[in-house]
Amino acid sequence: MDLPVQQFRSEIEQELLDSFAALHDALPGAQNDRVAKLRSDAMERYASLGLPHRRIEAWKYTDLRARLGEAYPMVRPSGRPIDQAEIEKGLGPRVANLDSYRVVIAEGEFRSELSDVQALKEAGAELRSLAETLEHLPDDLGPLLAETGEQRSGFEAARPTGRSGAGPDPIIALNMALMTGGAVLRLGDGVSLDKPVHVIHLDGAGEPVSSVTRLIVVTGKGASLDLIESYAGLGGRGLQRNALTQIVAGADSHIEHTKIQREEDEAVHLSNWLLTLHENVRYNGFQYTNGGELARNDVRVLFEGEGTVMNFSAASLLKSRQHADTTMVIEHLVPHCTSRELYKAVLDDESRGVFQAKVIVARDAQKTDGKQMGQALLLSEGAEFDTKPELEIFADDVVCGHGATSGQIDEDLLFYLEARGIPEPQARALLVQAFVGEALEQIDREPLRDALTGVTADWLGVKLD
């Protein structure tokens, strides 16, 4: 006899459901039936899934429920002025003053008066607020909004019979249901911008709040884009962020993509990148994390065109009890593509770094070249590094490999530097900088690379020449 199953929800899970019930009529796009249906469907998925827990394999190293505690109220845009000094305080002057086209999303809302909308238009790009886009949703963006984070398009047909992919992601479902603001950036065929587009996210100026935003980027054939995403707090008491970035890279396009996360100590940062790469794309991604109590960076990459090369690197610099988790799924669906992943973590005090990366090679994706490496430098006995590299290969003509290492500073190298008159603190800092530098060298644009090298030196607390 089958007994009825009653679903029990934690207090925070119910609070999130209640938030949607209270806000859904006032959310952007509420009068658009398609958007309203996408939101309600997403909330139903979340209601059936609940928040991730450690019994889920991809979350075994990160206890999200324990870190969240309670659901903060959704941020309410105040429209208050934000000046350069406040941006510099949040991001640091090195990052805030990068020469770029600015896109500012503050308090969960696109701020056109702080963004270079007209300058981007003159350069050949189209920038619109997410709220405006949702009011009159273009046909090509509907499928993007409907993405759930489960196994991506067409993959099941390429796998052996009887195997199935990962299910929907409840964090992505919550983003679709509750997102309040963001931006949509389009580059037409052949458009090449002369400087980076810097999307600046600023939240948390007062009481604890939740911020749910989305950035959508679509590039045409042969387009070239340097995209920087920065996340910072405004000195508030707590922040729960759910940020999703979707990129559809057209054939022959070139994308440099960097994310810098420097939020306050009490922040919980949940991020998803959904990347779809068509043929002959050159994509270089980098993530830099040294803020927040908890940072979870999910990256999902879909190779949909032959001849594409994807390089991804990341650096996490953590202290105290900070926790940063970078989890990747790279799906090779077509032949003759290359993927590279390099993760570096510097862990002090009782911090914890996590790197999980799964490379999946479909049956028809012959001549795939996929490699991944996770490395951690432990500066204290209380620090911890967990890594789980995976290869799931169904093709027989591929070159794939993975590796992982962790350890402390090499005392012989430290002695060598001290013997040449370098004080011990600076010698240690030089060795840490060299360790992180391998990941930073993957950044193509020198001003950005230099800025993050300086941020690393600031984190180390030692002036490096």
GROMACS .gro file of C-alpha atoms in nm:
model
  465
    1MET     CA    1   0.000   0.000   0.000
    2ASP     CA    2   0.140   0.343  -0.098
    3LEU     CA    3   0.125   0.594   0.181
    4PRO     CA    4   0.086   0.966   0.106
    5VAL     CA    5   0.413   1.157   0.122
    6GLN     CA    6   0.408   1.482   0.313
    7GLN     CA    7   0.676   1.734   0.222
    8PHE     CA    8   0.833   1.912   0.517
    9ARG     CA    9   0.994   2.248   0.458
   10SER     CA   10   1.241   2.437   0.671
   11GLU     CA   11   1.151   2.784   0.792
   12ILE     CA   12   1.368   2.956   0.532
   13GLU     CA   13   1.224   2.746   0.249
   14GLN     CA   14   0.875   2.853   0.347
   15GLU     CA   15   0.986   3.216   0.381
   16LEU     CA   16   1.106   3.213   0.020
   17LEU     CA   17   0.772   3.074  -0.097
   18ASP     CA   18   0.593   3.342   0.102
   19SER     CA   19   0.812   3.611  -0.056
   20PHE     CA   20   0.700   3.508  -0.402
   21ALA     CA   21   0.335   3.502  -0.300
   22ALA     CA   22   0.366   3.854  -0.161
   23LEU     CA   23   0.570   4.004  -0.445
   24HIS     CA   24   0.479   3.829  -0.769
   25ASP     CA   25   0.222   4.088  -0.882
   26ALA     CA   26   0.477   4.368  -0.840
   27LEU     CA   27   0.776   4.197  -1.001
   28PRO     CA   28   0.903   4.321  -1.340
   29GLY     CA   29   0.708   4.169  -1.627
   30ALA     CA   30   0.411   4.077  -1.408
   31GLN     CA   31   0.169   4.198  -1.678
   32ASN     CA   32   0.336   3.982  -1.943
   33ASP     CA   33   0.165   3.643  -1.944
   34ARG     CA   34   0.474   3.460  -2.074
   35VAL     CA   35   0.695   3.603  -1.801
   36ALA     CA   36   0.434   3.542  -1.531
   37LYS     CA   37   0.409   3.178  -1.642
   38LEU     CA   38   0.789   3.138  -1.639
   39ARG     CA   39   0.801   3.279  -1.288
   40SER     CA   40   0.522   3.059  -1.151
   41ASP     CA   41   0.669   2.748  -1.316
   42ALA     CA   42   1.007   2.827  -1.163
   43MET     CA   43   0.859   2.869  -0.817
   44GLU     CA   44   0.681   2.537  -0.852
   45ARG     CA   45   1.014   2.373  -0.936
   46TYR     CA   46   1.171   2.531  -0.629
   47ALA     CA   47   0.875   2.423  -0.411
   48SER     CA   48   0.925   2.061  -0.519
   49LEU     CA   49   1.304   2.069  -0.481
   50GLY     CA   50   1.366   2.284  -0.175
   51LEU     CA   51   1.704   2.436  -0.102
   52PRO     CA   52   2.014   2.228  -0.183
   53HIS     CA   53   2.143   2.008   0.096
   54ARG     CA   54   2.460   1.806   0.153
   55ARG     CA   55   2.296   1.478   0.048
   56ILE     CA   56   2.309   1.616  -0.308
   57GLU     CA   57   2.644   1.514  -0.453
   58ALA     CA   58   2.722   1.858  -0.599
   59TRP     CA   59   2.661   2.019  -0.257
   60LYS     CA   60   2.833   1.764  -0.033
   61TYR     CA   61   3.107   2.011   0.068
   62THR     CA   62   2.884   2.318   0.116
   63ASP     CA   63   2.610   2.339   0.379
   64LEU     CA   64   2.398   2.618   0.233
   65ARG     CA   65   2.107   2.576   0.472
   66ALA     CA   66   2.330   2.621   0.778
   67ARG     CA   67   2.490   2.934   0.632
   68LEU     CA   68   2.166   3.102   0.526
   69GLY     CA   69   1.975   3.075   0.850
   70GLU     CA   70   1.681   3.298   0.754
   71ALA     CA   71   1.559   3.460   0.434
   72TYR     CA   72   1.625   3.833   0.424
   73PRO     CA   73   1.358   4.062   0.276
   74MET     CA   74   1.398   4.156  -0.090
   75VAL     CA   75   1.592   4.476  -0.148
   76ARG     CA   76   1.375   4.776  -0.232
   77PRO     CA   77   1.537   5.025  -0.471
   78SER     CA   78   1.561   5.370  -0.313
   79GLY     CA   79   1.696   5.554  -0.617
   80ARG     CA   80   1.938   5.738  -0.390
   81PRO     CA   81   2.244   5.895  -0.551
   82ILE     CA   82   2.558   5.681  -0.566
   83ASP     CA   83   2.882   5.866  -0.631
   84GLN     CA   84   3.228   5.758  -0.740
   85ALA     CA   85   3.358   5.759  -0.384
   86GLU     CA   86   3.096   5.502  -0.281
   87ILE     CA   87   3.180   5.280  -0.578
   88GLU     CA   88   3.549   5.303  -0.492
   89LYS     CA   89   3.476   5.215  -0.130
   90GLY     CA   90   3.290   4.901  -0.236
   91LEU     CA   91   3.515   4.779  -0.517
   92GLY     CA   92   3.844   4.940  -0.420
   93PRO     CA   93   3.997   5.214  -0.636
   94ARG     CA   94   4.197   4.976  -0.855
   95VAL     CA   95   3.886   4.798  -0.985
   96ALA     CA   96   3.648   5.094  -0.967
   97ASN     CA   97   3.869   5.311  -1.188
   98LEU     CA   98   3.923   5.066  -1.473
   99ASP     CA   99   3.866   5.235  -1.809
  100SER     CA  100   3.538   5.084  -1.927
  101TYR     CA  101   3.178   5.124  -2.033
  102ARG     CA  102   2.986   5.114  -1.706
  103VAL     CA  103   2.663   4.928  -1.632
  104VAL     CA  104   2.544   4.981  -1.274
  105ILE     CA  105   2.294   4.758  -1.095
  106ALA     CA  106   2.235   4.898  -0.747
  107GLU     CA  107   1.987   4.777  -0.487
  108GLY     CA  108   1.865   4.515  -0.735
  109GLU     CA  109   1.779   4.776  -0.998
  110PHE     CA  110   1.938   4.882  -1.327
  111ARG     CA  111   2.053   5.244  -1.290
  112SER     CA  112   2.047   5.406  -1.633
  113GLU     CA  113   2.176   5.740  -1.504
  114LEU     CA  114   2.494   5.569  -1.384
  115SER     CA  115   2.534   5.349  -1.694
  116ASP     CA  116   2.688   5.425  -2.033
  117VAL     CA  117   2.379   5.338  -2.236
  118GLN     CA  118   2.433   5.595  -2.509
  119ALA     CA  119   2.808   5.537  -2.536
  120LEU     CA  120   2.750   5.165  -2.583
  121LYS     CA  121   2.489   5.235  -2.849
  122GLU     CA  122   2.736   5.454  -3.038
  123ALA     CA  123   2.993   5.173  -3.013
  124GLY     CA  124   2.750   4.927  -3.173
  125ALA     CA  125   2.602   4.751  -2.867
  126GLU     CA  126   2.248   4.751  -2.732
  127LEU     CA  127   2.197   4.777  -2.356
  128ARG     CA  128   1.853   4.752  -2.195
  129SER     CA  129   1.734   4.700  -1.842
  130LEU     CA  130   1.603   4.356  -1.755
  131ALA     CA  131   1.279   4.510  -1.628
  132GLU     CA  132   1.214   4.677  -1.964
  133THR     CA  133   1.299   4.356  -2.148
  134LEU     CA  134   1.054   4.154  -1.940
  135GLU     CA  135   0.770   4.391  -2.021
  136HIS     CA  136   0.810   4.314  -2.394
  137LEU     CA  137   1.000   3.984  -2.401
  138PRO     CA  138   1.173   3.911  -2.736
  139ASP     CA  139   1.114   3.561  -2.871
  140ASP     CA  140   1.483   3.463  -2.859
  141LEU     CA  141   1.512   3.538  -2.486
  142GLY     CA  142   1.220   3.321  -2.375
  143PRO     CA  143   1.425   2.997  -2.393
  144LEU     CA  144   1.708   3.162  -2.198
  145LEU     CA  145   1.475   3.260  -1.916
  146ALA     CA  146   1.334   2.907  -1.914
  147GLU     CA  147   1.673   2.742  -1.852
  148THR     CA  148   1.666   2.533  -1.536
  149GLY     CA  149   2.027   2.427  -1.491
  150GLU     CA  150   1.953   2.064  -1.573
  151GLN     CA  151   2.130   1.876  -1.849
  152ARG     CA  152   2.142   2.118  -2.139
  153SER     CA  153   1.978   2.103  -2.483
  154GLY     CA  154   2.016   1.794  -2.697
  155PHE     CA  155   2.255   1.613  -2.467
  156GLU     CA  156   2.044   1.313  -2.378
  157ALA     CA  157   2.042   1.200  -2.740
  158ALA     CA  158   2.421   1.201  -2.738
  159ARG     CA  159   2.459   0.986  -2.427
  160PRO     CA  160   2.432   0.608  -2.400
  161THR     CA  161   2.079   0.488  -2.343
  162GLY     CA  162   1.970   0.471  -1.983
  163ARG     CA  163   2.184   0.753  -1.847
  164SER     CA  164   2.037   1.081  -1.737
  165GLY     CA  165   2.182   1.419  -1.646
  166ALA     CA  166   2.152   1.642  -1.344
  167GLY     CA  167   1.810   1.774  -1.253
  168PRO     CA  168   1.690   2.133  -1.225
  169ASP     CA  169   1.878   2.371  -0.996
  170PRO     CA  170   1.664   2.530  -0.721
  171ILE     CA  171   1.891   2.837  -0.702
  172ILE     CA  172   1.830   2.906  -1.072
  173ALA     CA  173   1.458   2.847  -1.016
  174LEU     CA  174   1.457   3.105  -0.738
  175ASN     CA  175   1.639   3.350  -0.963
  176MET     CA  176   1.375   3.316  -1.235
  177ALA     CA  177   1.091   3.347  -0.986
  178LEU     CA  178   1.222   3.642  -0.785
  179MET     CA  179   1.463   3.843  -1.004
  180THR     CA  180   1.396   4.214  -0.977
  181GLY     CA  181   1.658   4.373  -1.198
  182GLY     CA  182   1.957   4.335  -1.422
  183ALA     CA  183   2.058   4.406  -1.778
  184VAL     CA  184   2.049   4.264  -2.129
  185LEU     CA  185   2.348   4.336  -2.355
  186ARG     CA  186   2.356   4.253  -2.725
  187LEU     CA  187   2.641   4.282  -2.973
  188GLY     CA  188   2.559   4.248  -3.340
  189ASP     CA  189   2.762   4.061  -3.600
  190GLY     CA  190   3.119   4.185  -3.621
  191VAL     CA  191   3.087   4.438  -3.338
  192SER     CA  192   3.412   4.483  -3.144
  193LEU     CA  193   3.410   4.718  -2.845
  194ASP     CA  194   3.718   4.931  -2.782
  195LYS     CA  195   3.714   4.882  -2.403
  196PRO     CA  196   3.557   4.650  -2.147
  197VAL     CA  197   3.194   4.656  -2.035
  198HIS     CA  198   3.203   4.672  -1.653
  199VAL     CA  199   2.882   4.556  -1.484
  200ILE     CA  200   2.891   4.681  -1.126
  201HIS     CA  201   2.658   4.525  -0.866
  202LEU     CA  202   2.614   4.723  -0.543
  203ASP     CA  203   2.382   4.616  -0.261
  204GLY     CA  204   2.338   4.610   0.115
  205ALA     CA  205   2.354   4.969   0.242
  206GLY     CA  206   2.143   4.923   0.557
  207GLU     CA  207   1.948   4.636   0.708
  208PRO     CA  208   2.000   4.278   0.582
  209VAL     CA  209   1.851   4.227   0.232
  210SER     CA  210   1.827   3.976  -0.050
  211SER     CA  211   1.920   4.075  -0.405
  212VAL     CA  212   1.817   3.865  -0.707
  213THR     CA  213   1.948   3.981  -1.045
  214ARG     CA  214   2.025   3.851  -1.393
  215LEU     CA  215   2.262   3.954  -1.671
  216ILE     CA  216   2.200   3.829  -2.025
  217VAL     CA  217   2.464   3.871  -2.297
  218VAL     CA  218   2.416   3.772  -2.661
  219THR     CA  219   2.696   3.822  -2.913
  220GLY     CA  220   2.661   3.797  -3.290
  221LYS     CA  221   2.892   3.628  -3.537
  222GLY     CA  222   3.249   3.752  -3.517
  223ALA     CA  223   3.178   3.989  -3.226
  224SER     CA  224   3.438   4.070  -2.961
  225LEU     CA  225   3.357   4.152  -2.598
  226ASP     CA  226   3.556   4.210  -2.279
  227LEU     CA  227   3.308   4.173  -1.992
  228ILE     CA  228   3.382   4.243  -1.624
  229GLU     CA  229   3.134   4.170  -1.345
  230SER     CA  230   3.204   4.321  -1.003
  231TYR     CA  231   3.009   4.255  -0.683
  232ALA     CA  232   3.044   4.466  -0.369
  233GLY     CA  233   2.848   4.568  -0.064
  234LEU     CA  234   2.762   4.918   0.052
  235GLY     CA  235   2.839   4.869   0.419
  236GLY     CA  236   2.515   4.701   0.524
  237ARG     CA  237   2.460   4.442   0.796
  238GLY     CA  238   2.400   4.142   0.571
  239LEU     CA  239   2.338   4.041   0.212
  240GLN     CA  240   2.199   3.730   0.040
  241ARG     CA  241   2.272   3.748  -0.331
  242ASN     CA  242   2.140   3.529  -0.612
  243ALA     CA  243   2.305   3.639  -0.937
  244LEU     CA  244   2.277   3.464  -1.271
  245THR     CA  245   2.473   3.542  -1.588
  246GLN     CA  246   2.381   3.391  -1.924
  247ILE     CA  247   2.605   3.425  -2.228
  248VAL     CA  248   2.525   3.304  -2.577
  249ALA     CA  249   2.840   3.342  -2.787
  250GLY     CA  250   2.779   3.351  -3.162
  251ALA     CA  251   3.005   3.180  -3.412
  252ASP     CA  252   3.362   3.314  -3.441
  253SER     CA  253   3.316   3.548  -3.145
  254HIS     CA  254   3.582   3.628  -2.885
  255ILE     CA  255   3.487   3.685  -2.521
  256GLU     CA  256   3.702   3.780  -2.222
  257HIS     CA  257   3.490   3.741  -1.908
  258THR     CA  258   3.598   3.829  -1.554
  259LYS     CA  259   3.409   3.826  -1.225
  260ILE     CA  260   3.533   3.998  -0.909
  261GLN     CA  261   3.351   3.921  -0.582
  262ARG     CA  262   3.447   4.147  -0.288
  263GLU     CA  263   3.135   4.164  -0.071
  264GLU     CA  264   3.127   4.217   0.305
  265ASP     CA  265   3.209   3.947   0.558
  266GLU     CA  266   2.843   3.858   0.631
  267ALA     CA  267   2.738   3.818   0.266
  268VAL     CA  268   2.613   3.492   0.113
  269HIS     CA  269   2.685   3.498  -0.260
  270LEU     CA  270   2.515   3.244  -0.489
  271SER     CA  271   2.621   3.277  -0.853
  272ASN     CA  272   2.544   3.086  -1.171
  273TRP     CA  273   2.709   3.123  -1.510
  274LEU     CA  274   2.527   2.955  -1.800
  275LEU     CA  275   2.747   2.968  -2.110
  276THR     CA  276   2.648   2.850  -2.458
  277LEU     CA  277   2.937   2.854  -2.705
  278HIS     CA  278   2.882   2.813  -3.079
  279GLU     CA  279   3.144   2.724  -3.342
  280ASN     CA  280   3.495   2.869  -3.340
  281VAL     CA  281   3.441   3.075  -3.027
  282ARG     CA  282   3.736   3.187  -2.814
  283TYR     CA  283   3.618   3.224  -2.456
  284ASN     CA  284   3.842   3.310  -2.158
  285GLY     CA  285   3.676   3.323  -1.815
  286PHE     CA  286   3.821   3.423  -1.479
  287GLN     CA  287   3.668   3.448  -1.129
  288TYR     CA  288   3.831   3.624  -0.833
  289THR     CA  289   3.677   3.564  -0.488
  290ASN     CA  290   3.787   3.714  -0.157
  291GLY     CA  291   3.466   3.847  -0.004
  292GLY     CA  292   3.166   3.718   0.184
  293GLU     CA  293   3.097   3.451   0.441
  294LEU     CA  294   2.995   3.202   0.172
  295ALA     CA  295   3.047   3.217  -0.203
  296ARG     CA  296   2.911   2.946  -0.432
  297ASN     CA  297   3.010   2.986  -0.798
  298ASP     CA  298   2.839   2.743  -1.036
  299VAL     CA  299   2.963   2.743  -1.395
  300ARG     CA  300   2.788   2.543  -1.668
  301VAL     CA  301   2.941   2.541  -2.016
  302LEU     CA  302   2.779   2.395  -2.327
  303PHE     CA  303   2.985   2.345  -2.644
  304GLU     CA  304   2.740   2.365  -2.932
  305GLY     CA  305   2.979   2.434  -3.221
  306GLU     CA  306   3.300   2.273  -3.342
  307GLY     CA  307   3.641   2.437  -3.314
  308THR     CA  308   3.566   2.625  -2.992
  309VAL     CA  309   3.829   2.685  -2.722
  310MET     CA  310   3.729   2.763  -2.362
  311ASN     CA  311   3.979   2.859  -2.090
  312PHE     CA  312   3.859   2.913  -1.734
  313SER     CA  313   4.066   3.003  -1.430
  314ALA     CA  314   3.980   3.116  -1.078
  315ALA     CA  315   4.147   3.238  -0.762
  316SER     CA  316   3.998   3.236  -0.412
  317LEU     CA  317   4.176   3.414  -0.126
  318LEU     CA  318   4.006   3.334   0.204
  319LYS     CA  319   4.056   3.405   0.573
  320SER     CA  320   3.873   3.358   0.902
  321ARG     CA  321   3.583   3.113   0.842
  322GLN     CA  322   3.512   3.210   0.482
  323HIS     CA  323   3.389   2.936   0.250
  324ALA     CA  324   3.417   2.947  -0.131
  325ASP     CA  325   3.292   2.671  -0.362
  326THR     CA  326   3.352   2.671  -0.737
  327THR     CA  327   3.159   2.392  -0.911
  328MET     CA  328   3.171   2.340  -1.287
  329VAL     CA  329   3.002   2.119  -1.546
  330ILE     CA  330   3.152   2.132  -1.896
  331GLU     CA  331   2.953   1.954  -2.166
  332HIS     CA  332   3.128   1.872  -2.493
  333LEU     CA  333   2.854   1.788  -2.742
  334VAL     CA  334   3.046   1.831  -3.067
  335PRO     CA  335   3.391   1.735  -3.200
  336HIS     CA  336   3.716   1.933  -3.209
  337CYS     CA  337   3.672   2.150  -2.900
  338THR     CA  338   3.912   2.235  -2.616
  339SER     CA  339   3.843   2.314  -2.251
  340ARG     CA  340   4.088   2.412  -1.976
  341GLU     CA  341   4.010   2.476  -1.608
  342LEU     CA  342   4.261   2.603  -1.348
  343TYR     CA  343   4.160   2.677  -0.990
  344LYS     CA  344   4.387   2.831  -0.724
  345ALA     CA  345   4.292   2.875  -0.358
  346VAL     CA  346   4.490   3.050  -0.083
  347LEU     CA  347   4.339   2.949   0.251
  348ASP     CA  348   4.422   3.098   0.590
  349ASP     CA  349   4.281   3.059   0.943
  350GLU     CA  350   3.978   2.821   0.933
  351SER     CA  351   3.866   2.898   0.579
  352ARG     CA  352   3.759   2.632   0.332
  353GLY     CA  353   3.794   2.614  -0.044
  354VAL     CA  354   3.607   2.374  -0.273
  355PHE     CA  355   3.668   2.298  -0.640
  356GLN     CA  356   3.449   2.050  -0.828
  357ALA     CA  357   3.471   2.015  -1.205
  358LYS     CA  358   3.306   1.759  -1.429
  359VAL     CA  359   3.397   1.733  -1.797
  360ILE     CA  360   3.139   1.538  -1.998
  361VAL     CA  361   3.226   1.423  -2.348
  362ALA     CA  362   2.933   1.303  -2.558
  363ARG     CA  363   2.954   1.005  -2.791
  364ASP     CA  364   2.987   1.223  -3.101
  365ALA     CA  365   3.236   1.470  -2.949
  366GLN     CA  366   3.549   1.308  -3.094
  367LYS     CA  367   3.883   1.492  -3.082
  368THR     CA  368   3.786   1.665  -2.757
  369ASP     CA  369   4.077   1.802  -2.553
  370GLY     CA  370   3.981   1.864  -2.189
  371LYS     CA  371   4.204   1.924  -1.886
  372GLN     CA  372   4.146   2.054  -1.535
  373MET     CA  373   4.363   2.130  -1.231
  374GLY     CA  374   4.278   2.238  -0.876
  375GLN     CA  375   4.548   2.361  -0.639
  376ALA     CA  376   4.542   2.505  -0.288
  377LEU     CA  377   4.803   2.678  -0.071
  378LEU     CA  378   4.724   2.624   0.299
  379LEU     CA  379   4.855   2.901   0.525
  380SER     CA  380   4.728   2.749   0.850
  381GLU     CA  381   4.657   2.411   1.002
  382GLY     CA  382   4.287   2.492   1.032
  383ALA     CA  383   4.235   2.561   0.661
  384GLU     CA  384   4.073   2.294   0.441
  385PHE     CA  385   4.062   2.224   0.068
  386ASP     CA  386   3.823   1.978  -0.097
  387THR     CA  387   3.842   1.892  -0.464
  388LYS     CA  388   3.652   1.651  -0.684
  389PRO     CA  389   3.765   1.630  -1.048
  390GLU     CA  390   3.548   1.414  -1.275
  391LEU     CA  391   3.561   1.290  -1.632
  392GLU     CA  392   3.254   1.134  -1.795
  393ILE     CA  393   3.363   1.022  -2.141
  394PHE     CA  394   3.152   0.844  -2.403
  395ALA     CA  395   3.378   0.909  -2.705
  396ASP     CA  396   3.687   0.703  -2.783
  397ASP     CA  397   3.920   0.955  -2.953
  398VAL     CA  398   3.982   1.222  -2.688
  399VAL     CA  399   4.261   1.370  -2.477
  400CYS     CA  400   4.133   1.439  -2.125
  401GLY     CA  401   4.299   1.461  -1.785
  402HIS     CA  402   4.271   1.612  -1.439
  403GLY     CA  403   4.481   1.675  -1.132
  404ALA     CA  404   4.471   1.826  -0.784
  405THR     CA  405   4.732   1.929  -0.526
  406SER     CA  406   4.737   2.104  -0.190
  407GLY     CA  407   5.015   2.194   0.049
  408GLN     CA  408   5.187   2.460   0.255
  409ILE     CA  409   5.449   2.718   0.161
  410ASP     CA  410   5.779   2.558   0.060
  411GLU     CA  411   6.011   2.625   0.353
  412ASP     CA  412   6.320   2.585   0.134
  413LEU     CA  413   6.201   2.860  -0.098
  414LEU     CA  414   6.114   3.075   0.203
  415PHE     CA  415   6.464   3.023   0.348
  416TYR     CA  416   6.617   3.107   0.008
  417LEU     CA  417   6.437   3.444  -0.003
  418GLU     CA  418   6.516   3.528   0.360
  419ALA     CA  419   6.882   3.446   0.303
  420ARG     CA  420   6.885   3.719   0.040
  421GLY     CA  421   6.766   3.983   0.281
  422ILE     CA  422   6.391   3.972   0.220
  423PRO     CA  423   6.196   3.996   0.549
  424GLU     CA  424   5.993   3.686   0.633
  425PRO     CA  425   5.644   3.846   0.591
  426GLN     CA  426   5.732   3.985   0.250
  427ALA     CA  427   5.899   3.658   0.147
  428ARG     CA  428   5.580   3.469   0.228
  429ALA     CA  429   5.375   3.725   0.040
  430LEU     CA  430   5.596   3.690  -0.267
  431LEU     CA  431   5.546   3.313  -0.269
  432VAL     CA  432   5.169   3.350  -0.234
  433GLN     CA  433   5.165   3.610  -0.510
  434ALA     CA  434   5.357   3.377  -0.738
  435PHE     CA  435   5.110   3.096  -0.664
  436VAL     CA  436   4.807   3.311  -0.744
  437GLY     CA  437   4.988   3.471  -1.036
  438GLU     CA  438   4.958   3.158  -1.250
  439ALA     CA  439   4.580   3.206  -1.252
  440LEU     CA  440   4.600   3.584  -1.294
  441GLU     CA  441   4.821   3.540  -1.599
  442GLN     CA  442   4.520   3.393  -1.778
  443ILE     CA  443   4.366   3.744  -1.785
  444ASP     CA  444   4.438   3.888  -2.128
  445ARG     CA  445   4.390   4.259  -2.054
  446GLU     CA  446   4.691   4.404  -1.869
  447PRO     CA  447   4.514   4.684  -1.673
  448LEU     CA  448   4.270   4.435  -1.522
  449ARG     CA  449   4.546   4.186  -1.449
  450ASP     CA  450   4.751   4.457  -1.277
  451ALA     CA  451   4.448   4.571  -1.077
  452LEU     CA  452   4.386   4.223  -0.938
  453THR     CA  453   4.755   4.175  -0.868
  454GLY     CA  454   4.729   4.488  -0.654
  455VAL     CA  455   4.412   4.361  -0.484
  456THR     CA  456   4.600   4.042  -0.397
  457ALA     CA  457   4.886   4.245  -0.249
  458ASP     CA  458   4.633   4.439  -0.038
  459TRP     CA  459   4.482   4.112   0.086
  460LEU     CA  460   4.828   3.991   0.185
  461GLY     CA  461   4.888   4.315   0.375
  462VAL     CA  462   5.237   4.362   0.232
  463LYS     CA  463   5.351   4.617  -0.023
  464LEU     CA  464   5.502   4.437  -0.322
  465ASP     CA  465   5.715   4.623  -0.575
   0.00000   0.00000   0.00000
